[in-house]
mmCIF file of C-alpha atoms and ligand atoms in Angstrom:
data_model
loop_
_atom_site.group_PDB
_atom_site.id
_atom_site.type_symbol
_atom_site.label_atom_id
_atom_site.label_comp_id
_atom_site.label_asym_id
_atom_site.label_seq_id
_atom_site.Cartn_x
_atom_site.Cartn_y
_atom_site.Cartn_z
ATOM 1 C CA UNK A 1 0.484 -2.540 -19.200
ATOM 2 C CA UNK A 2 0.923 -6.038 -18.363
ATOM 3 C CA UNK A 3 -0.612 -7.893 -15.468
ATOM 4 C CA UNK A 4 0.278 -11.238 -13.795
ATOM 5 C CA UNK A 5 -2.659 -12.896 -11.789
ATOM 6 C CA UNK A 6 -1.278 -15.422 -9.421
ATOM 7 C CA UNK A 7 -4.878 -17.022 -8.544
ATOM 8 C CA UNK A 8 -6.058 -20.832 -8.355
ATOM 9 C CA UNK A 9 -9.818 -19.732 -8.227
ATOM 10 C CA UNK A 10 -10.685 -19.812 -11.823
ATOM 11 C CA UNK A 11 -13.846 -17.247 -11.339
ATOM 12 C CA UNK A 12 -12.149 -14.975 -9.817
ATOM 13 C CA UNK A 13 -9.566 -15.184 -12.218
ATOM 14 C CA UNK A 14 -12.257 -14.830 -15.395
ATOM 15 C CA UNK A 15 -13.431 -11.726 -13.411
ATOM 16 C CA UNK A 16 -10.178 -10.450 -13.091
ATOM 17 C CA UNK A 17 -9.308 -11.087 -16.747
ATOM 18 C CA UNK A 18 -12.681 -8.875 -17.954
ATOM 19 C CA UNK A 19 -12.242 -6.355 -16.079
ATOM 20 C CA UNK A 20 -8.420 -5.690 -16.545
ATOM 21 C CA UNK A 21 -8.689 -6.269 -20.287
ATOM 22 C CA UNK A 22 -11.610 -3.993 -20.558
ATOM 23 C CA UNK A 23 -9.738 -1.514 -19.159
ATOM 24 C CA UNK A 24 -6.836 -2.200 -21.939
ATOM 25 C CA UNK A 25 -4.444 -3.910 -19.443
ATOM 26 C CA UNK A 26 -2.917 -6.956 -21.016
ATOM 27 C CA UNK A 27 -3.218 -10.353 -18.207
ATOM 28 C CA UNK A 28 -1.474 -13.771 -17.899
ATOM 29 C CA UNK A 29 -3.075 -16.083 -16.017
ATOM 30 C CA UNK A 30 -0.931 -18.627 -13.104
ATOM 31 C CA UNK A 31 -3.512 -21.287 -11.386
ATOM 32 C CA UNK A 32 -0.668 -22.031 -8.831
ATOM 33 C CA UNK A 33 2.154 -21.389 -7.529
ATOM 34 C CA UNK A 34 4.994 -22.810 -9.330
ATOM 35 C CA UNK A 35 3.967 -21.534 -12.333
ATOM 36 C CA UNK A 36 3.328 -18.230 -10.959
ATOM 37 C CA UNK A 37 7.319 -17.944 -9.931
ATOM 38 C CA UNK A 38 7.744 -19.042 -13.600
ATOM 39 C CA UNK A 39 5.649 -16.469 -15.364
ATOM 40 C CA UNK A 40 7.313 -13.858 -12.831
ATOM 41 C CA UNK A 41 10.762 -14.252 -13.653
ATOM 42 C CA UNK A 42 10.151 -14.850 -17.741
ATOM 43 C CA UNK A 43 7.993 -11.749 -17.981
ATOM 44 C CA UNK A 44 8.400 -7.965 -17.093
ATOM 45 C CA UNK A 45 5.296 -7.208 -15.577
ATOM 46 C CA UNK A 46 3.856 -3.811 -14.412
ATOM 47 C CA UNK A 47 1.958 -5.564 -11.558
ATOM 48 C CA UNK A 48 1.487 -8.839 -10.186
ATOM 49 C CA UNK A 49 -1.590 -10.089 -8.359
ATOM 50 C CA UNK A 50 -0.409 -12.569 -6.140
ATOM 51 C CA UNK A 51 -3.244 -14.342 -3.597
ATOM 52 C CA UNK A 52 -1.977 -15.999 -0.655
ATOM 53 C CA UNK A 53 -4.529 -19.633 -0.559
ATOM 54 C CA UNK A 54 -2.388 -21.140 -3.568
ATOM 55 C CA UNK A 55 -2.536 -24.938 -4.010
ATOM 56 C CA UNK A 56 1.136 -25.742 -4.675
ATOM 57 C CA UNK A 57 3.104 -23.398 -2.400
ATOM 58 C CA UNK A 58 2.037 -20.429 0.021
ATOM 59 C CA UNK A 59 1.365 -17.272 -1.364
ATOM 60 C CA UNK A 60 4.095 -15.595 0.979
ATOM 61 C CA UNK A 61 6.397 -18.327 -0.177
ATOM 62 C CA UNK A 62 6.242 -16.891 -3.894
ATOM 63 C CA UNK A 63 6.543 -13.557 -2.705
ATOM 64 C CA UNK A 64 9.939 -14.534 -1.200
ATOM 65 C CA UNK A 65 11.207 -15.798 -3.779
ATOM 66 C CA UNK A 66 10.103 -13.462 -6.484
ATOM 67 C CA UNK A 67 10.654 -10.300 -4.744
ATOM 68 C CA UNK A 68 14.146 -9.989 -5.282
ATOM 69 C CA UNK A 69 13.949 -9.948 -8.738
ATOM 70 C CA UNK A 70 10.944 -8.044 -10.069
ATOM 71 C CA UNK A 71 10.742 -4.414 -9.791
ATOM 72 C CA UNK A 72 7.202 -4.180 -10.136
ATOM 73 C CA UNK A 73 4.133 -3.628 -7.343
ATOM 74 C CA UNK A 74 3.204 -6.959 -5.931
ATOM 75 C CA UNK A 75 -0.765 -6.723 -4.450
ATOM 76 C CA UNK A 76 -1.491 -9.312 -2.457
ATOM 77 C CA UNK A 77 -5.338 -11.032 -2.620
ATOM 78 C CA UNK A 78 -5.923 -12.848 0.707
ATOM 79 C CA UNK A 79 -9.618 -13.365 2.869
ATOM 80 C CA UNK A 80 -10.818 -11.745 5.776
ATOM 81 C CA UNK A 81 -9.498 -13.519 8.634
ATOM 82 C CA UNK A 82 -5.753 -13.632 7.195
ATOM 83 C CA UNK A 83 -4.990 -10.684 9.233
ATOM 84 C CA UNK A 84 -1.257 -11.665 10.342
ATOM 85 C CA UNK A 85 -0.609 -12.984 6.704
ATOM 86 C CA UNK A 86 -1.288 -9.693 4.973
ATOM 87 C CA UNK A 87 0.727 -8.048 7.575
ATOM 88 C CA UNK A 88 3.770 -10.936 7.394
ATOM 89 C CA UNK A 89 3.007 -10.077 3.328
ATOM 90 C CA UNK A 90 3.439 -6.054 3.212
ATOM 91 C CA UNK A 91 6.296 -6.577 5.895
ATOM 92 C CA UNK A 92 7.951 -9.195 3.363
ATOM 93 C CA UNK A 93 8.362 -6.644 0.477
ATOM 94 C CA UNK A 94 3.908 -6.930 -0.905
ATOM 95 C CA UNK A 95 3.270 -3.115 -1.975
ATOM 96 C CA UNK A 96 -0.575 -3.635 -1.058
ATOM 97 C CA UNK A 97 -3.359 -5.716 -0.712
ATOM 98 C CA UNK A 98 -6.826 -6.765 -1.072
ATOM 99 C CA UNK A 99 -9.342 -8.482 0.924
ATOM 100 C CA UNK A 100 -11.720 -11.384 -0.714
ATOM 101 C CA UNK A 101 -14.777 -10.045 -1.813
ATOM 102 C CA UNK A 102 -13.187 -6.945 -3.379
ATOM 103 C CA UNK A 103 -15.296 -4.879 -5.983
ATOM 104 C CA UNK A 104 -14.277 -4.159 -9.574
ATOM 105 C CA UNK A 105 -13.749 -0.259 -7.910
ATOM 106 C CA UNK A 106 -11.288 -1.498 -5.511
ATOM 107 C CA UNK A 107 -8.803 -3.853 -7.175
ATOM 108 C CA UNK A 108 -8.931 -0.939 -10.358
ATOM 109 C CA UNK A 109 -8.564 2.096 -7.245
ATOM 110 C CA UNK A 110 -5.220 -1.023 -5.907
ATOM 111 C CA UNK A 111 -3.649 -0.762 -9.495
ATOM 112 C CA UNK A 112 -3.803 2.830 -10.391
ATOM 113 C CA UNK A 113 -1.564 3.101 -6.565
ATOM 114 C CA UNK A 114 0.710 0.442 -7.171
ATOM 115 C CA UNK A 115 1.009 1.106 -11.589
ATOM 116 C CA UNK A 116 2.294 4.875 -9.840
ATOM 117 C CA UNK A 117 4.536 3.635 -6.887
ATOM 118 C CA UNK A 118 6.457 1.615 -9.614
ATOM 119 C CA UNK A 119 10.288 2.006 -8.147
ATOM 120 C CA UNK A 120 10.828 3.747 -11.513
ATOM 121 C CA UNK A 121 8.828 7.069 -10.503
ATOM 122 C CA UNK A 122 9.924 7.044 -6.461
ATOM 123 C CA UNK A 123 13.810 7.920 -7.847
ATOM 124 C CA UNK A 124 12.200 11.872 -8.226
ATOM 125 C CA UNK A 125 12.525 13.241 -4.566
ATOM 126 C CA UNK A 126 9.627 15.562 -3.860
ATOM 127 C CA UNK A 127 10.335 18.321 -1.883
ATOM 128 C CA UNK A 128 6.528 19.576 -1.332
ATOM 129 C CA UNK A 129 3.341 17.595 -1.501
ATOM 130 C CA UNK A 130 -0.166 18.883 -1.650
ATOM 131 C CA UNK A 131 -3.071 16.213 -1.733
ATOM 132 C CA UNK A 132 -6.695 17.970 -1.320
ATOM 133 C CA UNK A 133 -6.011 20.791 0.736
ATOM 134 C CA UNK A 134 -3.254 19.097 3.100
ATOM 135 C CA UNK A 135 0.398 20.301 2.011
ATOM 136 C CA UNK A 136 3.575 19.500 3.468
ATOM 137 C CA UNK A 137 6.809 20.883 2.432
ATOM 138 C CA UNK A 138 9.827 19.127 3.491
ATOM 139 C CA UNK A 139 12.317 21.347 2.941
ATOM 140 C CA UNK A 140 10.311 24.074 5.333
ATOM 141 C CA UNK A 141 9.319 21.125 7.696
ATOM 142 C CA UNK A 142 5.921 23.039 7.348
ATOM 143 C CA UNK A 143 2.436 21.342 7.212
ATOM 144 C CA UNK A 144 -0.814 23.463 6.085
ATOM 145 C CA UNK A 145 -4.334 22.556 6.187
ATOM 146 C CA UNK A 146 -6.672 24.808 3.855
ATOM 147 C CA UNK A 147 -3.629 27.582 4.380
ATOM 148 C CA UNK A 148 -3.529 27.433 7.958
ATOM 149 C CA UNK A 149 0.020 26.075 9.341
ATOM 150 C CA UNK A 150 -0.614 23.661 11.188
ATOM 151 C CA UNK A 151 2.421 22.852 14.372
ATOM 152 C CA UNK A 152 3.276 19.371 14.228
ATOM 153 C CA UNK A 153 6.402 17.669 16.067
ATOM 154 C CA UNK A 154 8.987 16.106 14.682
ATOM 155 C CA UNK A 155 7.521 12.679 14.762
ATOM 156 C CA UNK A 156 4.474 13.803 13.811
ATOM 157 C CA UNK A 157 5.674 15.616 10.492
ATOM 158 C CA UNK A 158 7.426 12.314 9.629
ATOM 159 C CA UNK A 159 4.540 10.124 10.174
ATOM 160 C CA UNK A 160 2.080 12.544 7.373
ATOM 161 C CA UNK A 161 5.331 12.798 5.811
ATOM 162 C CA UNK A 162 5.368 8.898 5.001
ATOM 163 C CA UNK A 163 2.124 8.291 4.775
ATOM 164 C CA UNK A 164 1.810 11.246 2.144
ATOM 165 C CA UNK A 165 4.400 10.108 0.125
ATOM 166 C CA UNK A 166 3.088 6.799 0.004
ATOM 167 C CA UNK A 167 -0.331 7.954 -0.881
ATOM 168 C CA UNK A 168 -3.194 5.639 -1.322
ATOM 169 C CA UNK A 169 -1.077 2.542 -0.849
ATOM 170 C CA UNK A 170 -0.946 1.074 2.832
ATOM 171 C CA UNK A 171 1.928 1.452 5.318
ATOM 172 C CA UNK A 172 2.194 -1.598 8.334
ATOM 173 C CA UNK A 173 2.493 -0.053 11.670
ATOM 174 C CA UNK A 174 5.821 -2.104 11.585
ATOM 175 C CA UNK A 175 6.962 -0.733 8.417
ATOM 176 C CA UNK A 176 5.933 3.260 9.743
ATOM 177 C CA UNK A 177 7.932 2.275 12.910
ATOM 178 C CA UNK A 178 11.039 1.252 11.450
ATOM 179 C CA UNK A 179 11.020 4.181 9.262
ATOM 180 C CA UNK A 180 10.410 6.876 12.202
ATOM 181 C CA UNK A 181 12.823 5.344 14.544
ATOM 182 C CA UNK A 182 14.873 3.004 12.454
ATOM 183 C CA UNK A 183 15.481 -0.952 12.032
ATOM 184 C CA UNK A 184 16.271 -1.510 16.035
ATOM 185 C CA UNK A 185 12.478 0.120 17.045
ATOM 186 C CA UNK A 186 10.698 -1.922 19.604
ATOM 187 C CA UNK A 187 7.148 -3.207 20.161
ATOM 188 C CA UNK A 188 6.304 -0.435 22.028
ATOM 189 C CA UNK A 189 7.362 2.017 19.481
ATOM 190 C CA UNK A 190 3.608 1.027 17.998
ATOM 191 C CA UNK A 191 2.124 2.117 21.001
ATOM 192 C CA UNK A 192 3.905 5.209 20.717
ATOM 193 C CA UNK A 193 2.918 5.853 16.813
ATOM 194 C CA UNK A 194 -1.014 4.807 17.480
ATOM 195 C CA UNK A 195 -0.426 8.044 20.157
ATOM 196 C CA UNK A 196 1.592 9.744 17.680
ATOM 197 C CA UNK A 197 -1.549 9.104 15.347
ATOM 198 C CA UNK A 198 -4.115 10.301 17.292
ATOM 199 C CA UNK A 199 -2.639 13.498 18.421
ATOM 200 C CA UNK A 200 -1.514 13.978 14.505
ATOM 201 C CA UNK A 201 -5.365 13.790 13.368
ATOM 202 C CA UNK A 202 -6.863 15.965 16.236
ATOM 203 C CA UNK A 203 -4.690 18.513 14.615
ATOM 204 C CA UNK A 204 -5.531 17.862 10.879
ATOM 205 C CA UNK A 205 -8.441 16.448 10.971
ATOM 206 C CA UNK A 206 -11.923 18.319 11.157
ATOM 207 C CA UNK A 207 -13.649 15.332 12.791
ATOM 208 C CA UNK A 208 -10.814 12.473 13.830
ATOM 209 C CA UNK A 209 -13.463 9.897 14.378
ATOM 210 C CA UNK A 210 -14.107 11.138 10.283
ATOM 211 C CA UNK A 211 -10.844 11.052 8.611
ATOM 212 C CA UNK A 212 -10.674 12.543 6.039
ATOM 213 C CA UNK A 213 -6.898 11.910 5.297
ATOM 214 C CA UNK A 214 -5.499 9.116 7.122
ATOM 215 C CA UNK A 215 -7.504 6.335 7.313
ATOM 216 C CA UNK A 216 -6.967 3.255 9.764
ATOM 217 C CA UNK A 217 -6.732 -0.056 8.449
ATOM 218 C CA UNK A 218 -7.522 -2.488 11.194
ATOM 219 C CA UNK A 219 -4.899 -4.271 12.421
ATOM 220 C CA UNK A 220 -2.636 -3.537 9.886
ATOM 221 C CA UNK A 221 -1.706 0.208 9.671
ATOM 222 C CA UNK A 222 -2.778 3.096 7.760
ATOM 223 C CA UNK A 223 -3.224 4.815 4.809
ATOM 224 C CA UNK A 224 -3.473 8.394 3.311
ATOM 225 C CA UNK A 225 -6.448 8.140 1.746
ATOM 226 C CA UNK A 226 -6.073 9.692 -2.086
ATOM 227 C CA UNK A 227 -9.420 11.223 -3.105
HETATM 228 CA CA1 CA B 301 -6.873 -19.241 -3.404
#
């Protein structure tokens, strides 16, 4: 497994390096931008770690231009108050990202999500997915919780559906909106999905203010949380 980190703060990087190498993943190292679009079009890559705050260029400026042409999960690395560019990120074709201070836990939990949603492994189409003791089946349009069926509406059942699918990685509410009611959905359609949301987890969820499946990530969207 190889691993691109697009990062100008050298510690971070170092830490980065460690860890991923410990864990047998091979890393090259970008300190800018420029160089990062380089190393991204030479290389194959199984993931790229890409942080917005580059020197050179904007992180979301790289992203456009390398996301046509690699295959492979892009996670973005940006700080706490970058709300709107993580969002602007994910929207822009970023698979996932992580917020400055992450833990070793997280950005290893980030790259076994985006090493399994490479594009390679989404061509299988699943027709049923269990994850604890949520299942859906797509072909029966069914939904059971711990064997109980569980009545969702159509919107709802697409909603888990996505979110399931895409487990453990984040979906934008303007990404889950333009796949429930297409590329012309409006700003109000987000209004409609938080409702869609919370009437989904009063019926799946035990304790809604608890999730224990789909998890909100502030401001951004949500995600089906994996274990
Ligand atoms: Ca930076």
């Amino acid at each position: 497994m190889k691993i691109l980190l697009i990062e100008d703060d050298a510690s971070l990087r170092s830490f980065m390096r460690v860890l991923l190498n410990a864990q047998g993943y091979e890393t090259i190292e970008a300190s800018n931008g420029r160089q990062g679009i380089t190393l991204s079009l030479s290389y194959a890559f199984d993931i790229i770690i890409l942080d917005l705050g580059l020197p050179d260029i904007d992180g979301l400026e790289v992203l456009s231009q390398i996301r046509p042409f690699v295959q492979c999960s892009i996670i973005i690395v940006s700080a706490r108050d970058k709300e709107n560019d993580k969002i602007t990120a994910l929207d822009s074709g970023a698979d996932d990202y992580l917020t400055k201070p992450f833990s070793a836990q997280e950005l290893l939990a980030r790259l076994r999500v985006g090493l399994r949603h490479r594009p390679i492994q989404k061509q299988e189409v699943e027709t049923r997915i269990q994850i604890k003791d949520l299942c859906v089946d797509f072909e029966k349009h069914s939904c059971m919780v711990s064997d109980q069926e569980i009545h969702l509406t159509p919107i709802e059942f697409q909603v888990l559906g996505i979110l399931m699918l895409h487990h453990g990685k984040v979906m934008t509410h303007h990404n889950l909106v333009k796949q429930v009611w297409g590329e012309g959905s409006l700003d109000s359609d987000i209004q409609t999905l938080r409702v869609t949301m919370a009437n989904l987890r009063r019926k799946i969820e035990l304790n809604p203010a608890q999730p224990k499946y789909i998890l909100t990530e502030i401001g951004i969207g949500y995600r089906f949380i994996e274990n």
